[in-house]
Amino acid sequence: MKFTAQQSDDGVTERLFDLTVAGAVVPGVLWTPEAAVGPRPLLLIGHGGSQHKLFAPLAAYAKNYAKTFHYAVALIDGPGHGARTTQEQSAGFGEKIRQQMSRGEGLGGEVLERMMQWAGQAKPEWQAVLDAVQLLDIVGSGGPVGYLGLSMGALSGISLVADEPRIKAAVFGLAGLHEGSQVLAEAARKLAVPIEFLLQWDDEMVSRQAAMALFDAIGSAEKTLHANRGGHGGVPPFERAGWMQFFSRHLGPAIISP
Amino acid sequence: MKFTAQQSDDGVTERLFDLTVAGAVVPGVLWTPEAAVGPRPLLLIGHGGSQHKLFAPLAAYAKNYAKTFHYAVALIDGPGHGARTTQEQSAGFGEKIRQQMSRGEGLGGEVLERMMQWAGQAKPEWQAVLDAVQLLDIVGSGGPVGYLGLSMGALSGISLVADEPRIKAAVFGLAGLHEGSQVLAEAARKLAVPIEFLLQWDDEMVSRQAAMALFDAIGSAEKTLHANRGGHGGVPPFERAGWMQFFSRHLGPAIISP
């Protein structure tokens, strides 16, 4: 893992890194408390379709977890996203998503197919990032790891969390079981850690039925569905506060060194 | 309102009262912080079928709200419950509920019919209790009021909250729209305040479909469904902590007098 830039602001240190995985350069970012010494819980955040590792709302949550809970938080540019694509391709993919939404068709066809392909590719990348980050003194290998990902971030995360025993709790949502989602369904059934699952009651991309089917498939003994009014982009702010409660319950507080 | 007994323990004062409403004596209990001076938010808790105003788990939450948030909390014996019935009748009704559950039939027939009848009767009783309690210095009429009720407590609460502008937020759950539930559906559509709605994924008494239909009918702009694995009696403990977050967000903290 090669660190390419580092800066600190408001008590949080941001480190950009590149990690080569199976020939591909995966760019990522790690946030930790500025005064971090020793191991701590680690939260992985998987961004949504057409977003990237420094997408402002995700970076804001990440910094908040580092600042409030003293967690380490990592994001990567998913396959086909951020620095791993051109602005033109990224805009083109975003436009395809918007068109599907405006036609009221829901997630499907080429867009879903590409997201599932990227999700499969992201899994070994996240595992390599986890390996590398856990070698750092300020993260360590002993602490619990969580995963937070909505929409495409959930598609990527479900198979990762299903196969990765280091991850102890996850927030997923804004995703569903669509026709031909056998791989996703199988991964969901393998999940065994506590899951909080977000559903938007009027989601233009994921039908209520598809989202319910995905929640139903989750194998975990502890799983909670949170459904709210509103569309794909309208998750209410109080749910974000709820994720902090969830992770604090399952990953625990960081041990602050004296 | 006639107070019949008062005791304080662990910083919380418990007052038993009787209030005559439309010829019926409604026995109730009010918990407040022992040092309470001046107005504060008020939480009404509607007990479930075959429970009563001092049902231990509800009394424990009530005292916790009084102690932690400095709220006033009121419960009453619902019609046909607690001191308003004989032990024999109460045991008989509880047995009917258990039989329905063990037959896997879900809530219906005579049990549901009686619950809905009691719910209709409870509404003016709760309104009279609200009037009386708000006259007390330690509650006052200016503060926000919340309602928490599951199962029969939700059936009673939905029409109360729909028609009672003093109630600003409510937690409902473990209830659904069954055949012939027009009155309940109409009340749910009239709801306009923030609602948190609990659904148990494997509820023996309320089908997933009936519970979803009730959540769907709720008219409020802010409504959140929380679904967890388990049966009617298996709401996970972390949901109770979530209710405190919800009420704290909507009723605010009590103003502690110096």
Coordinates of C-alpha atoms in Angstrom, one line a residue:
Chain A
M1 CA 0.0 0.0 0.0
K2 CA 1.5 3.3 -1.1
F3 CA 0.3 6.5 0.6
T4 CA 0.2 9.3 -1.9
A5 CA -1.1 12.3 0.2
Q6 CA -1.9 13.1 3.8
Q7 CA -3.6 16.0 5.5
S8 CA -5.3 16.7 8.8
D9 CA -8.3 18.9 9.6
D10 CA -10.6 19.3 12.5
G11 CA -8.9 16.5 14.4
V12 CA -9.1 13.9 11.6
T13 CA -6.2 12.7 9.4
E14 CA -7.0 11.8 5.8
R15 CA -4.5 9.5 3.9
L16 CA -4.9 8.8 0.2
F17 CA -3.4 5.5 -0.9
D18 CA -3.0 3.2 -4.0
L19 CA -3.0 -0.5 -3.7
T20 CA -2.4 -2.9 -6.6
V21 CA -4.7 -5.8 -6.6
A22 CA -4.6 -8.4 -9.4
G23 CA -2.9 -5.9 -11.7
A24 CA -5.4 -3.1 -11.0
V25 CA -4.5 0.0 -9.0
V26 CA -7.2 0.6 -6.4
P27 CA -7.1 4.1 -5.1
G28 CA -8.5 4.6 -1.6
V29 CA -8.7 6.8 1.4
L30 CA -8.2 6.2 5.1
W31 CA -9.5 8.5 7.9
T32 CA -8.3 8.2 11.4
P33 CA -8.3 10.5 14.5
E34 CA -5.4 12.8 14.2
A35 CA -4.1 11.7 17.6
A36 CA -4.6 8.0 16.8
V37 CA -2.2 5.5 18.6
G38 CA -2.8 1.8 18.6
P39 CA -5.6 -0.4 17.2
R40 CA -9.3 0.5 16.8
P41 CA -12.5 -0.6 15.1
L42 CA -12.5 -0.2 11.3
L43 CA -15.4 0.8 9.2
L44 CA -15.4 0.1 5.4
I45 CA -17.8 2.3 3.4
G46 CA -18.8 1.1 -0.1
H47 CA -20.0 4.0 -2.3
G48 CA -23.1 4.0 -4.5
G49 CA -23.3 3.9 -8.3
S50 CA -21.5 6.8 -10.0
Q51 CA -20.1 8.0 -6.7
H52 CA -16.4 7.7 -5.6
K53 CA -14.1 7.5 -2.6
L54 CA -14.3 11.2 -1.7
F55 CA -18.0 11.6 -2.5
A56 CA -18.8 14.5 -0.1
P57 CA -21.7 13.0 2.0
L58 CA -19.8 9.7 2.5
A59 CA -16.6 11.6 3.4
A60 CA -18.6 13.6 5.9
Y61 CA -19.9 10.4 7.7
A62 CA -16.5 8.9 7.6
K63 CA -14.9 11.9 9.3
N64 CA -17.6 11.9 11.8
Y65 CA -17.0 8.3 12.8
A66 CA -13.3 9.0 13.1
K67 CA -13.9 12.1 15.2
T68 CA -16.8 10.9 17.4
F69 CA -16.0 7.2 17.8
H70 CA -12.2 7.3 17.1
Y71 CA -12.7 4.6 14.4
A72 CA -10.6 4.2 11.3
V73 CA -12.7 4.5 8.2
A74 CA -11.7 3.4 4.6
L75 CA -13.3 4.0 1.2
I76 CA -12.0 2.9 -2.2
D77 CA -12.9 3.9 -5.7
G78 CA -15.0 0.9 -6.8
P79 CA -14.3 -0.8 -10.1
G80 CA -15.4 1.5 -12.9
H81 CA -15.6 4.5 -10.6
G82 CA -13.7 7.6 -9.4
A83 CA -10.1 7.6 -10.6
R84 CA -10.7 4.2 -12.3
T85 CA -12.8 5.7 -15.0
T86 CA -12.9 8.8 -17.1
Q87 CA -15.2 11.7 -16.3
E88 CA -17.0 11.0 -19.6
Q89 CA -17.6 7.4 -18.8
S90 CA -18.7 8.2 -15.3
A91 CA -21.2 10.9 -16.6
G92 CA -22.4 8.4 -19.2
F93 CA -23.1 5.7 -16.5
G94 CA -24.8 8.3 -14.2
E95 CA -27.0 9.3 -17.1
K96 CA -28.0 5.7 -17.8
I97 CA -29.0 5.4 -14.1
R98 CA -31.0 8.7 -14.2
Q99 CA -32.8 7.5 -17.4
Q100 CA -33.8 4.3 -15.8
M101 CA -35.1 6.2 -12.8
S102 CA -37.0 8.7 -14.9
R103 CA -38.6 5.9 -17.0
G104 CA -39.8 4.5 -13.6
E105 CA -38.2 1.1 -14.7
G106 CA -36.2 0.4 -11.6
L107 CA -32.7 -1.0 -11.5
G108 CA -32.2 -3.6 -14.2
G109 CA -30.7 -4.5 -17.6
E110 CA -27.3 -3.3 -18.4
V111 CA -26.9 -1.0 -15.4
L112 CA -27.7 -3.8 -12.9
E113 CA -25.5 -6.2 -14.8
R114 CA -22.5 -3.9 -14.7
M115 CA -23.1 -3.1 -11.0
M116 CA -23.1 -6.9 -10.2
Q117 CA -19.9 -7.4 -12.3
W118 CA -18.2 -4.6 -10.4
A119 CA -19.5 -6.0 -7.1
G120 CA -17.8 -9.3 -7.9
Q121 CA -14.5 -7.5 -8.7
A122 CA -14.7 -5.3 -5.6
K123 CA -14.7 -8.2 -3.2
P124 CA -11.0 -9.3 -3.5
E125 CA -10.0 -5.6 -3.7
W126 CA -11.7 -4.9 -0.3
Q127 CA -10.1 -8.0 1.2
A128 CA -6.7 -6.8 0.0
V129 CA -7.4 -3.3 1.4
L130 CA -8.4 -4.9 4.7
D131 CA -5.2 -6.9 4.8
A132 CA -3.1 -3.9 4.1
V133 CA -4.9 -1.5 6.5
Q134 CA -4.8 -3.9 9.3
L135 CA -1.0 -3.9 9.1
L136 CA -1.0 -0.3 10.2
D137 CA -0.4 0.4 13.9
I138 CA -3.3 2.8 14.0
V139 CA -5.7 0.2 12.8
G140 CA -4.3 -3.2 13.8
S141 CA -5.7 -6.7 13.2
G142 CA -7.5 -7.3 16.4
G143 CA -10.4 -4.9 16.3
P144 CA -13.8 -5.5 14.8
V145 CA -14.6 -4.4 11.3
G146 CA -18.0 -3.0 10.0
Y147 CA -19.3 -2.4 6.5
L148 CA -21.7 0.3 5.4
G149 CA -23.0 0.4 1.8
L150 CA -26.3 1.4 0.2
S151 CA -27.4 0.8 -3.4
M152 CA -24.4 -0.4 -5.4
G153 CA -22.5 -0.3 -2.1
A154 CA -24.8 -2.9 -0.8
L155 CA -24.5 -5.1 -3.9
S156 CA -20.7 -5.0 -3.4
G157 CA -20.9 -5.4 0.3
I158 CA -23.2 -8.4 0.7
S159 CA -20.9 -10.9 -0.9
L160 CA -17.9 -9.4 0.8
V161 CA -19.5 -9.6 4.3
A162 CA -20.8 -13.1 3.6
D163 CA -17.3 -14.4 2.9
E164 CA -15.2 -12.2 5.3
P165 CA -15.1 -13.3 8.9
R166 CA -13.3 -10.2 10.0
I167 CA -16.5 -8.1 9.3
K168 CA -18.8 -8.3 12.4
A169 CA -21.8 -6.1 11.4
A170 CA -23.1 -4.3 8.4
V171 CA -25.6 -1.7 7.2
F172 CA -27.0 -2.4 3.8
G173 CA -30.0 -1.0 1.8
L174 CA -31.5 0.5 -1.3
A175 CA -31.0 -2.8 -3.0
G176 CA -33.2 -5.8 -3.9
L177 CA -33.4 -9.2 -5.4
H178 CA -34.2 -8.8 -9.0
E179 CA -34.7 -11.5 -11.6
G180 CA -31.6 -13.5 -12.0
S181 CA -30.1 -12.4 -8.7
Q182 CA -29.1 -15.9 -7.7
V183 CA -25.5 -14.9 -6.7
L184 CA -26.8 -12.1 -4.5
A185 CA -29.5 -14.3 -3.0
E186 CA -26.9 -17.0 -2.1
A187 CA -24.6 -14.4 -0.5
A188 CA -27.4 -12.9 1.5
R189 CA -28.3 -16.4 2.8
K190 CA -24.7 -16.8 3.9
L191 CA -24.7 -13.6 6.0
A192 CA -24.4 -14.4 9.7
V193 CA -23.6 -11.0 11.4
P194 CA -26.1 -8.4 12.6
I195 CA -27.5 -6.4 9.7
E196 CA -29.4 -3.1 9.5
F197 CA -31.2 -2.9 6.2
L198 CA -32.6 0.4 4.7
L199 CA -35.6 0.4 2.5
Q200 CA -37.2 3.4 0.9
W201 CA -40.9 2.9 0.6
D202 CA -41.2 4.8 -2.7
D203 CA -37.8 3.8 -4.2
E204 CA -37.8 4.5 -8.0
M205 CA -35.0 2.0 -8.6
V206 CA -35.7 -0.9 -6.2
S207 CA -39.3 -2.2 -5.8
R208 CA -40.6 -2.8 -2.3
Q209 CA -41.0 -6.4 -3.2
A210 CA -37.4 -6.8 -4.4
A211 CA -36.1 -5.1 -1.3
M212 CA -38.3 -7.2 1.0
A213 CA -37.1 -10.3 -0.8
L214 CA -33.5 -9.4 -0.2
F215 CA -34.1 -8.6 3.5
D216 CA -36.0 -11.9 3.8
A217 CA -33.1 -13.8 2.2
I218 CA -30.5 -12.5 4.8
G219 CA -29.5 -15.4 6.9
S220 CA -28.3 -13.5 10.0
A221 CA -30.0 -14.2 13.3
E222 CA -30.1 -10.4 14.0
K223 CA -31.4 -8.4 11.1
T224 CA -33.5 -5.2 11.2
L225 CA -35.4 -3.6 8.4
H226 CA -35.8 0.2 8.5
A227 CA -38.3 1.5 6.0
N228 CA -39.1 5.2 5.4
R229 CA -41.2 7.2 3.0
G230 CA -39.4 8.7 0.0
G231 CA -37.3 7.7 -3.0
H232 CA -33.9 6.2 -3.6
G233 CA -32.1 9.4 -2.7
G234 CA -34.3 10.3 0.2
V235 CA -33.0 8.4 3.3
P236 CA -33.9 10.6 6.2
P237 CA -31.0 12.1 8.2
F238 CA -32.1 10.4 11.5
E239 CA -31.2 7.0 9.9
R240 CA -27.6 8.1 9.7
A241 CA -27.7 8.8 13.4
G242 CA -29.2 5.3 13.8
W243 CA -26.2 3.7 11.9
M244 CA -23.9 5.2 14.5
Q245 CA -26.0 3.6 17.3
F246 CA -25.8 0.3 15.3
F247 CA -22.1 0.3 14.8
S248 CA -21.4 1.6 18.3
R249 CA -23.4 -1.4 19.6
H250 CA -21.6 -4.0 17.5
L251 CA -18.1 -2.7 17.0
G252 CA -17.9 -1.0 20.4
P253 CA -16.0 2.2 21.2
A254 CA -12.3 2.7 20.3
I255 CA -10.0 2.3 23.2
I256 CA -8.4 5.7 23.6
S257 CA -4.7 5.4 24.5
P258 CA -3.7 7.6 27.5
Chain B
M1 CA -58.7 12.9 39.4
K2 CA -58.3 11.3 42.8
F3 CA -54.8 10.2 43.9
T4 CA -55.0 7.0 45.9
A5 CA -51.4 6.2 46.7
Q6 CA -47.9 7.7 46.3
Q7 CA -44.4 6.3 46.7
S8 CA -40.9 7.3 45.6
D9 CA -38.1 5.0 44.7
D10 CA -34.8 5.5 43.0
G11 CA -35.5 9.1 42.1
V12 CA -39.0 8.4 40.6
T13 CA -42.4 9.1 42.2
E14 CA -45.3 6.8 41.4
R15 CA -48.8 8.1 41.9
L16 CA -51.8 5.9 41.5
F17 CA -55.1 7.6 40.6
D18 CA -58.7 7.0 39.8
L19 CA -60.5 9.1 37.2
T20 CA -64.3 8.8 36.5
V21 CA -65.0 9.0 32.7
A22 CA -68.5 8.6 31.4
G23 CA -69.5 6.7 34.6
A24 CA -66.6 4.3 34.5
V25 CA -63.7 4.5 37.0
V26 CA -60.4 4.5 35.1
P27 CA -57.5 3.5 37.4
G28 CA -54.1 4.9 36.3
V29 CA -50.6 5.6 37.3
L30 CA -48.3 8.6 36.8
W31 CA -44.6 8.5 37.1
T32 CA -42.5 11.7 37.4
P33 CA -39.0 12.5 38.6
E34 CA -39.0 12.8 42.4
A35 CA -37.6 16.3 42.2
A36 CA -40.0 17.4 39.4
V37 CA -41.0 21.1 39.4
G38 CA -42.8 22.7 36.5
P39 CA -44.0 21.4 33.1
R40 CA -42.4 18.6 31.1
P41 CA -43.1 16.3 28.1
L42 CA -45.6 13.6 28.8
L43 CA -45.5 10.0 27.5
L44 CA -48.7 7.9 27.4
I45 CA -48.2 4.2 27.3
G46 CA -51.0 1.9 26.1
H47 CA -50.6 -1.7 27.4
G48 CA -51.2 -4.8 25.4
G49 CA -54.0 -7.3 25.6
S50 CA -54.2 -9.0 29.0
Q51 CA -51.7 -6.6 30.5
H52 CA -52.4 -3.7 32.9
K53 CA -51.2 -0.3 34.2
L54 CA -48.5 -1.8 36.4
F55 CA -47.3 -4.6 34.0
A56 CA -43.7 -4.9 35.0
P57 CA -41.9 -4.4 31.7
L58 CA -44.0 -1.3 30.9
A59 CA -43.5 0.1 34.4
A60 CA -39.8 -0.4 34.0
Y61 CA -39.7 1.6 30.7
A62 CA -41.9 4.3 32.2
K63 CA -39.6 4.7 35.2
N64 CA -36.6 4.8 32.9
Y65 CA -38.2 7.7 30.9
A66 CA -39.0 9.6 34.1
K67 CA -35.5 9.0 35.4
T68 CA -33.4 9.5 32.3
F69 CA -35.4 12.1 30.3
H70 CA -37.3 13.7 33.3
Y71 CA -40.6 13.0 31.4
A72 CA -44.0 12.4 33.1
V73 CA -45.3 9.0 32.0
A74 CA -48.9 7.8 32.4
L75 CA -50.5 4.4 32.0
I76 CA -54.2 3.4 32.6
D77 CA -55.9 0.1 33.0
G78 CA -57.6 -0.2 29.6
P79 CA -61.3 -1.2 29.4
G80 CA -61.7 -4.8 30.4
H81 CA -58.2 -4.9 31.9
G82 CA -56.4 -4.7 35.2
A83 CA -58.6 -3.5 38.1
R84 CA -61.5 -3.2 35.6
T85 CA -61.9 -6.9 35.2
T86 CA -61.7 -10.0 37.5
Q87 CA -58.6 -12.2 37.5
E88 CA -60.8 -15.0 36.2
Q89 CA -62.0 -12.9 33.2
S90 CA -58.5 -11.7 32.5
A91 CA -57.1 -15.2 32.6
G92 CA -59.9 -16.3 30.3
F93 CA -59.1 -13.6 27.8
G94 CA -55.4 -14.3 28.0
E95 CA -56.1 -18.0 27.4
K96 CA -58.2 -17.1 24.2
I97 CA -55.2 -15.1 22.9
R98 CA -52.8 -17.9 23.6
Q99 CA -55.1 -20.4 21.9
Q100 CA -55.3 -18.3 18.8
M101 CA -51.5 -18.0 18.8
S102 CA -51.0 -21.7 19.3
R103 CA -53.4 -22.5 16.5
G104 CA -51.3 -20.2 14.3
E105 CA -54.5 -18.4 13.3
G106 CA -53.4 -14.9 13.9
L107 CA -55.4 -12.2 15.6
G108 CA -59.0 -12.3 14.6
G109 CA -62.6 -13.3 15.5
E110 CA -63.9 -12.5 18.9
V111 CA -60.5 -11.5 20.4
L112 CA -59.9 -8.8 17.7
E113 CA -63.5 -7.7 17.9
R114 CA -63.2 -7.2 21.7
M115 CA -59.9 -5.4 21.4
M116 CA -61.3 -3.0 18.8
Q117 CA -64.3 -2.3 21.0
W118 CA -62.0 -1.6 24.0
A119 CA -59.9 0.6 21.7
G120 CA -63.0 2.8 20.9
Q121 CA -63.8 3.1 24.6
A122 CA -60.2 3.9 25.6
K123 CA -60.0 7.0 23.4
P124 CA -62.2 9.3 25.5
E125 CA -60.7 7.9 28.6
W126 CA -57.2 8.8 27.5
Q127 CA -58.4 12.2 26.5
A128 CA -59.9 12.8 30.0
V129 CA -56.7 11.5 31.6
L130 CA -54.7 13.9 29.4
D131 CA -56.9 16.8 30.4
A132 CA -56.5 15.9 34.1
V133 CA -52.8 15.2 34.1
Q134 CA -52.0 18.4 32.2
L135 CA -53.6 20.4 35.1
L136 CA -50.9 19.2 37.4
D137 CA -48.0 21.7 37.9
I138 CA -45.4 18.9 37.3
V139 CA -46.9 18.1 33.9
G140 CA -48.5 21.3 32.6
S141 CA -50.4 21.8 29.3
G142 CA -47.6 23.4 27.3
G143 CA -45.3 20.4 26.7
P144 CA -45.4 17.9 23.9
V145 CA -47.1 14.5 24.4
G146 CA -46.1 11.2 23.0
Y147 CA -47.8 7.8 22.8
L148 CA -46.2 4.3 22.9
G149 CA -48.4 1.2 22.4
L150 CA -47.8 -2.2 20.8
S151 CA -50.4 -4.8 19.9
M152 CA -53.7 -3.9 21.6
G153 CA -51.9 -0.7 22.8
A154 CA -51.4 0.2 19.1
L155 CA -55.1 -0.5 18.2
S156 CA -56.1 1.8 21.1
G157 CA -53.5 4.4 20.2
I158 CA -54.0 4.9 16.5
S159 CA -57.5 6.4 16.7
L160 CA -56.4 8.4 19.8
V161 CA -53.4 9.9 18.2
A162 CA -55.3 10.5 14.9
D163 CA -57.8 12.7 16.8
E164 CA -55.7 14.3 19.5
P165 CA -53.6 17.3 18.4
R166 CA -51.7 17.4 21.7
I167 CA -49.9 14.1 20.8
K168 CA -46.9 15.0 18.7
A169 CA -45.2 11.6 18.0
A170 CA -46.0 7.9 18.5
V171 CA -44.5 4.4 18.5
F172 CA -46.9 1.7 17.3
G173 CA -46.5 -1.9 16.2
L174 CA -47.4 -5.6 16.4
A175 CA -50.7 -4.7 14.8
G176 CA -52.2 -4.9 11.4
L177 CA -55.1 -4.2 9.1
H178 CA -57.3 -7.3 9.1
E179 CA -60.5 -8.0 7.3
G180 CA -63.1 -5.5 8.3
S181 CA -60.6 -3.0 9.8
Q182 CA -62.1 0.0 8.1
V183 CA -62.2 2.1 11.3
L184 CA -58.5 1.4 12.0
A185 CA -57.5 2.1 8.4
E186 CA -59.4 5.4 8.4
A187 CA -57.7 6.4 11.7
A188 CA -54.3 5.4 10.3
R189 CA -54.8 7.6 7.3
K190 CA -55.6 10.5 9.5
L191 CA -52.3 10.2 11.4
A192 CA -50.1 13.2 10.8
V193 CA -47.3 13.1 13.4
P194 CA -44.0 11.2 13.2
I195 CA -44.6 7.4 13.7
E196 CA -42.1 4.6 14.4
F197 CA -43.8 1.3 13.6
L198 CA -42.6 -2.1 14.9
L199 CA -43.1 -5.3 12.9
Q200 CA -42.0 -8.7 13.9
W201 CA -41.1 -10.7 10.8
D202 CA -42.4 -14.0 12.3
D203 CA -45.4 -12.6 14.3
E204 CA -47.8 -15.4 15.1
M205 CA -50.7 -13.0 15.6
V206 CA -50.2 -10.4 12.9
S207 CA -49.3 -11.4 9.4
R208 CA -46.5 -9.6 7.6
Q209 CA -49.0 -8.5 5.0
A210 CA -51.5 -7.1 7.6
A211 CA -48.8 -5.2 9.4
M212 CA -47.4 -3.8 6.1
A213 CA -50.9 -2.7 5.1
L214 CA -51.3 -0.8 8.3
F215 CA -47.9 0.8 8.0
D216 CA -48.7 1.7 4.4
A217 CA -52.1 3.3 5.5
I218 CA -50.4 5.7 7.9
G219 CA -50.8 9.2 6.6
S220 CA -47.8 10.8 8.4
A221 CA -45.1 12.5 6.3
E222 CA -42.5 10.9 8.6
K223 CA -43.1 7.2 9.3
T224 CA -40.5 4.5 9.8
L225 CA -41.0 0.8 9.8
H226 CA -38.7 -1.3 12.0
A227 CA -38.9 -5.0 11.2
N228 CA -37.0 -7.7 13.2
R229 CA -36.9 -11.5 13.2
G230 CA -39.0 -13.2 15.8
G231 CA -42.5 -13.6 17.1
H232 CA -45.1 -11.3 18.7
G233 CA -43.3 -11.3 22.0
G234 CA -39.8 -11.1 20.7
V235 CA -39.1 -7.4 20.1
P236 CA -35.4 -7.1 20.5
P237 CA -34.1 -5.0 23.4
F238 CA -32.2 -2.6 21.2
E239 CA -35.6 -1.4 19.8
R240 CA -36.5 -0.1 23.2
A241 CA -33.4 2.0 23.2
G242 CA -34.5 3.2 19.7
W243 CA -37.8 4.4 21.1
M244 CA -36.0 6.6 23.5
Q245 CA -34.0 8.1 20.6
F246 CA -37.3 8.6 18.8
F247 CA -39.1 10.3 21.6
S248 CA -36.1 12.4 22.6
R249 CA -35.9 13.6 19.0
H250 CA -39.6 14.5 18.8
L251 CA -40.6 15.5 22.4
G252 CA -37.3 17.0 23.3
P253 CA -35.6 17.0 26.7
A254 CA -37.4 18.1 29.8
I255 CA -36.3 21.5 31.0
I256 CA -34.8 20.9 34.4
S257 CA -35.6 23.6 36.9
P258 CA -32.6 25.0 38.8

